[in-house]
């Protein structure tokens, strides 16, 4: 075996930029888990049927599938990478699908399209299964404020952050973690570090958030993806998500965690409502 090839591959991989595309695994897992508590029996049975044969046949278990395509099916990931976010190109938080979903789509349109496939029983099972996986993931993404902003920085991916933290970074980012300081960006802080810094395992976290659900019923009946994205966008300025400086401590993570958790809860509620309607 030619030893140079794996080395070349490793070198290549380490040079690839790895922008974050979503709540990290934990965030998506929580949205799926909390939503599963609120499925009606009919939707629950449909989910079971659609996910039969999956390694982890639960909403939580498939919630990161759309991100995992990056490694498992790069072509498909590329074709769907714009489905994970929307950017208000005109500034403000009024998204315009005609303007903002050009060139490969956006999260709000993708949710609407995938829900249609999911609800259509004349579609092949495989198509509906994939649609379910996309919907579970993308409803989570639409609730992550950094996935629906209006700045010209790729959803905070280009807003550099130097974070002092004991939290081990996700695998792909290990090389940027030196002497307890993580070189990252605001998007990744929201995807990963805010929730990870709660120090809870997924089950514990789901229990904690589930107890908060009744008080979180300011969710509202508005189930339009465009409205969820608009909310996400408004939160960015209303809660000053962009820090004054690029050096960050856990004080920021602690201050923002309640908002991130609220968005997880809201995302889960909307997802359950959406599935209950689509799978009736
Ligand atoms: Zn995503």
XYZ file of C-alpha atoms and ligand atoms in Angstrom:
281
model
C 0.000 0.000 0.000
C 1.276 3.391 -0.921
C 1.787 5.248 2.328
C 1.804 8.622 0.621
C -1.826 8.401 -0.320
C -3.360 8.387 3.167
C -0.965 11.152 4.197
C -1.982 13.225 1.202
C -5.619 12.611 2.052
C -5.104 13.674 5.669
C -3.327 16.804 4.533
C -6.152 17.570 2.157
C -8.797 17.059 4.834
C -6.979 19.296 7.304
C -6.952 22.077 4.726
C -10.691 21.945 4.116
C -12.620 24.707 5.799
C -15.269 23.272 8.066
C -17.961 25.867 8.484
C -20.761 24.786 10.749
C -24.127 24.263 9.139
C -26.485 23.603 11.981
C -27.147 23.326 15.616
C -24.518 20.748 16.588
C -25.606 17.163 17.100
C -26.891 17.928 20.600
C -29.197 20.735 19.473
C -30.747 18.690 16.684
C -31.033 15.647 18.916
C -32.940 17.723 21.486
C -35.355 19.142 18.921
C -36.142 15.628 17.683
C -36.422 14.162 21.161
C -38.714 16.892 22.532
C -40.874 16.821 19.410
C -41.356 13.069 19.758
C -43.076 13.607 23.130
C -45.781 15.642 21.396
C -46.618 13.422 18.439
C -50.170 12.186 18.245
C -50.640 8.413 17.904
C -51.241 8.585 14.161
C -48.074 10.599 13.475
C -46.120 8.391 15.857
C -47.152 5.278 13.927
C -46.214 6.904 10.606
C -42.814 7.936 11.952
C -42.227 4.402 13.143
C -43.113 3.039 9.721
C -40.948 5.549 7.849
C -37.891 5.050 10.051
C -38.093 1.287 10.191
C -34.644 -0.195 9.596
C -32.744 2.956 10.659
C -29.894 2.445 13.077
C -31.660 4.700 15.586
C -35.264 4.877 14.366
C -36.270 7.953 16.371
C -36.686 11.630 15.486
C -33.665 12.394 17.675
C -31.676 9.612 16.051
C -32.105 10.923 12.499
C -32.006 14.629 13.345
C -28.425 15.192 12.135
C -28.708 13.054 8.995
C -28.902 16.125 6.745
C -25.582 17.390 8.132
C -24.012 13.940 8.004
C -24.566 13.887 4.237
C -21.451 16.055 4.120
C -19.367 12.948 4.810
C -21.760 10.217 3.666
C -23.012 11.620 0.370
C -21.015 14.760 -0.546
C -22.836 15.250 -3.854
C -26.199 15.315 -2.175
C -24.871 17.493 0.599
C -23.652 20.007 -1.932
C -26.998 19.992 -3.693
C -28.850 20.621 -0.430
C -26.382 22.751 1.519
C -28.407 25.933 1.003
C -31.457 24.339 2.548
C -29.983 24.848 6.024
C -30.293 28.632 6.240
C -31.713 31.828 4.801
C -30.138 35.237 4.593
C -32.114 38.469 4.273
C -30.162 40.066 1.496
C -31.989 43.364 1.757
C -31.226 43.848 5.456
C -34.017 43.903 8.038
C -35.779 40.659 8.957
C -38.512 40.495 6.351
C -37.387 37.570 4.244
C -38.381 37.575 0.606
C -38.306 34.069 -0.880
C -38.099 35.472 -4.407
C -34.955 37.327 -3.446
C -33.503 35.188 -0.647
C -34.131 31.644 -1.918
C -32.571 32.014 -5.335
C -29.563 29.897 -6.316
C -30.266 26.586 -4.629
C -33.018 27.343 -2.183
C -33.239 28.270 1.488
C -34.414 26.750 4.740
C -37.985 28.045 4.652
C -38.706 26.848 1.113
C -36.963 23.527 1.742
C -39.157 22.874 4.783
C -42.305 23.601 2.763
C -41.206 21.366 -0.114
C -40.109 18.480 2.092
C -43.311 18.636 4.156
C -45.283 18.250 0.915
C -43.320 15.124 -0.021
C -43.675 13.754 3.494
C -47.435 14.247 3.491
C -47.906 12.713 0.041
C -48.655 9.026 0.454
C -48.297 8.451 -3.296
C -44.568 9.194 -2.955
C -42.154 6.256 -2.593
C -41.353 5.318 0.999
C -37.702 6.233 0.536
C -38.580 9.749 -0.628
C -40.897 10.256 2.349
C -38.264 8.871 4.717
C -35.669 11.338 3.466
C -38.243 14.142 3.579
C -38.918 13.334 7.235
C -35.201 13.475 7.976
C -34.877 16.829 6.234
C -37.904 18.304 7.987
C -36.714 17.254 11.454
C -33.320 18.787 10.804
C -34.358 21.946 8.988
C -37.034 23.025 11.460
C -34.227 22.967 14.038
C -31.986 25.033 11.802
C -34.703 27.633 11.146
C -34.837 28.260 14.901
C -31.087 28.800 15.267
C -30.779 32.594 15.002
C -27.477 32.412 13.156
C -29.213 30.445 10.375
C -31.550 33.308 9.542
C -29.646 36.554 9.765
C -29.178 39.512 7.476
C -25.466 40.276 7.704
C -22.893 39.629 5.081
C -20.823 37.204 7.172
C -22.251 33.776 6.266
C -24.421 33.580 9.374
C -21.600 34.525 11.740
C -19.197 32.006 10.174
C -16.922 34.902 9.290
C -17.218 36.610 12.699
C -14.119 35.218 14.389
C -14.225 34.335 18.063
C -11.478 33.385 20.458
C -13.175 31.405 23.219
C -11.480 30.385 26.452
C -13.191 27.136 27.386
C -12.604 23.698 28.878
C -15.104 22.236 26.376
C -13.501 19.854 23.912
C -14.265 20.966 20.376
C -16.031 18.755 17.887
C -13.756 16.390 15.990
C -13.268 18.503 12.865
C -12.173 21.555 14.866
C -9.592 19.989 17.230
C -6.674 21.631 15.476
C -8.001 25.067 16.431
C -7.981 24.313 20.171
C -4.718 25.381 21.773
C -3.940 25.859 25.469
C -7.586 26.046 26.455
C -8.446 28.636 23.841
C -10.635 27.758 20.896
C -10.316 29.633 17.640
C -13.860 29.560 16.322
C -16.640 31.832 15.073
C -19.984 33.132 16.238
C -21.941 30.612 14.172
C -20.174 27.700 15.854
C -20.620 29.289 19.267
C -24.373 29.142 18.640
C -24.328 25.730 17.010
C -22.315 24.028 19.644
C -20.690 25.817 22.576
C -23.744 27.429 24.174
C -25.583 24.135 24.609
C -22.458 22.070 25.277
C -21.525 24.403 28.124
C -24.622 23.329 30.083
C -22.625 20.210 30.916
C -25.612 17.872 30.557
C -25.816 14.667 28.599
C -28.567 14.561 25.946
C -31.102 12.637 28.062
C -30.564 14.908 31.062
C -30.885 17.957 28.852
C -34.111 16.704 27.282
C -35.606 16.121 30.746
C -34.625 19.613 31.868
C -36.116 21.262 28.782
C -39.214 19.105 28.897
C -39.949 20.455 32.368
C -39.682 23.977 30.929
C -42.090 23.294 28.084
C -45.371 24.323 29.751
C -43.998 27.769 30.624
C -42.721 28.142 27.102
C -46.179 28.236 25.576
C -45.563 31.697 24.269
C -44.712 29.658 21.191
C -47.665 30.955 19.238
C -49.778 29.168 16.695
C -47.925 30.598 13.729
C -46.552 27.587 11.966
C -45.151 29.263 8.886
C -41.437 28.658 8.379
C -41.004 32.236 7.155
C -42.319 33.493 10.489
C -39.900 31.257 12.423
C -36.989 32.541 10.381
C -38.170 36.125 10.924
C -38.211 35.498 14.684
C -34.708 34.039 14.546
C -33.489 37.097 12.689
C -35.130 39.571 15.088
C -33.503 37.879 18.078
C -30.041 38.692 16.744
C -30.374 42.409 17.435
C -32.954 42.224 20.228
C -30.623 40.087 22.365
C -27.357 41.507 21.027
C -26.056 38.193 19.794
C -23.091 39.911 18.180
C -20.602 40.647 20.958
C -18.635 43.920 21.101
C -15.349 42.101 20.854
C -13.959 38.899 19.426
C -12.538 37.521 22.677
C -15.183 35.539 24.537
C -15.579 33.744 27.860
C -18.275 31.467 29.261
C -20.098 34.574 30.522
C -21.480 34.982 26.982
C -22.455 31.297 26.775
C -24.228 31.483 30.141
C -26.037 34.688 29.218
C -27.267 33.271 25.885
C -28.128 29.731 26.976
C -31.738 30.483 28.067
C -32.449 31.951 24.637
C -30.847 29.012 22.827
C -32.889 26.602 24.952
C -36.058 28.563 24.249
C -35.415 28.215 20.521
C -34.874 24.459 20.907
C -38.192 24.163 22.739
C -40.033 26.287 20.188
C -38.475 24.378 17.312
C -39.572 21.090 18.876
C -43.137 22.325 19.398
C -43.445 23.562 15.827
C -41.910 20.362 14.498
C -44.408 18.201 16.385
C -47.282 20.348 15.150
C -46.001 20.134 11.595
C -45.625 16.337 11.731
C -49.010 15.868 13.383
C -50.577 17.743 10.487
C -48.498 16.229 7.688
C -48.880 12.644 8.923
C -52.548 12.582 9.766
Zn -28.206 22.070 9.231
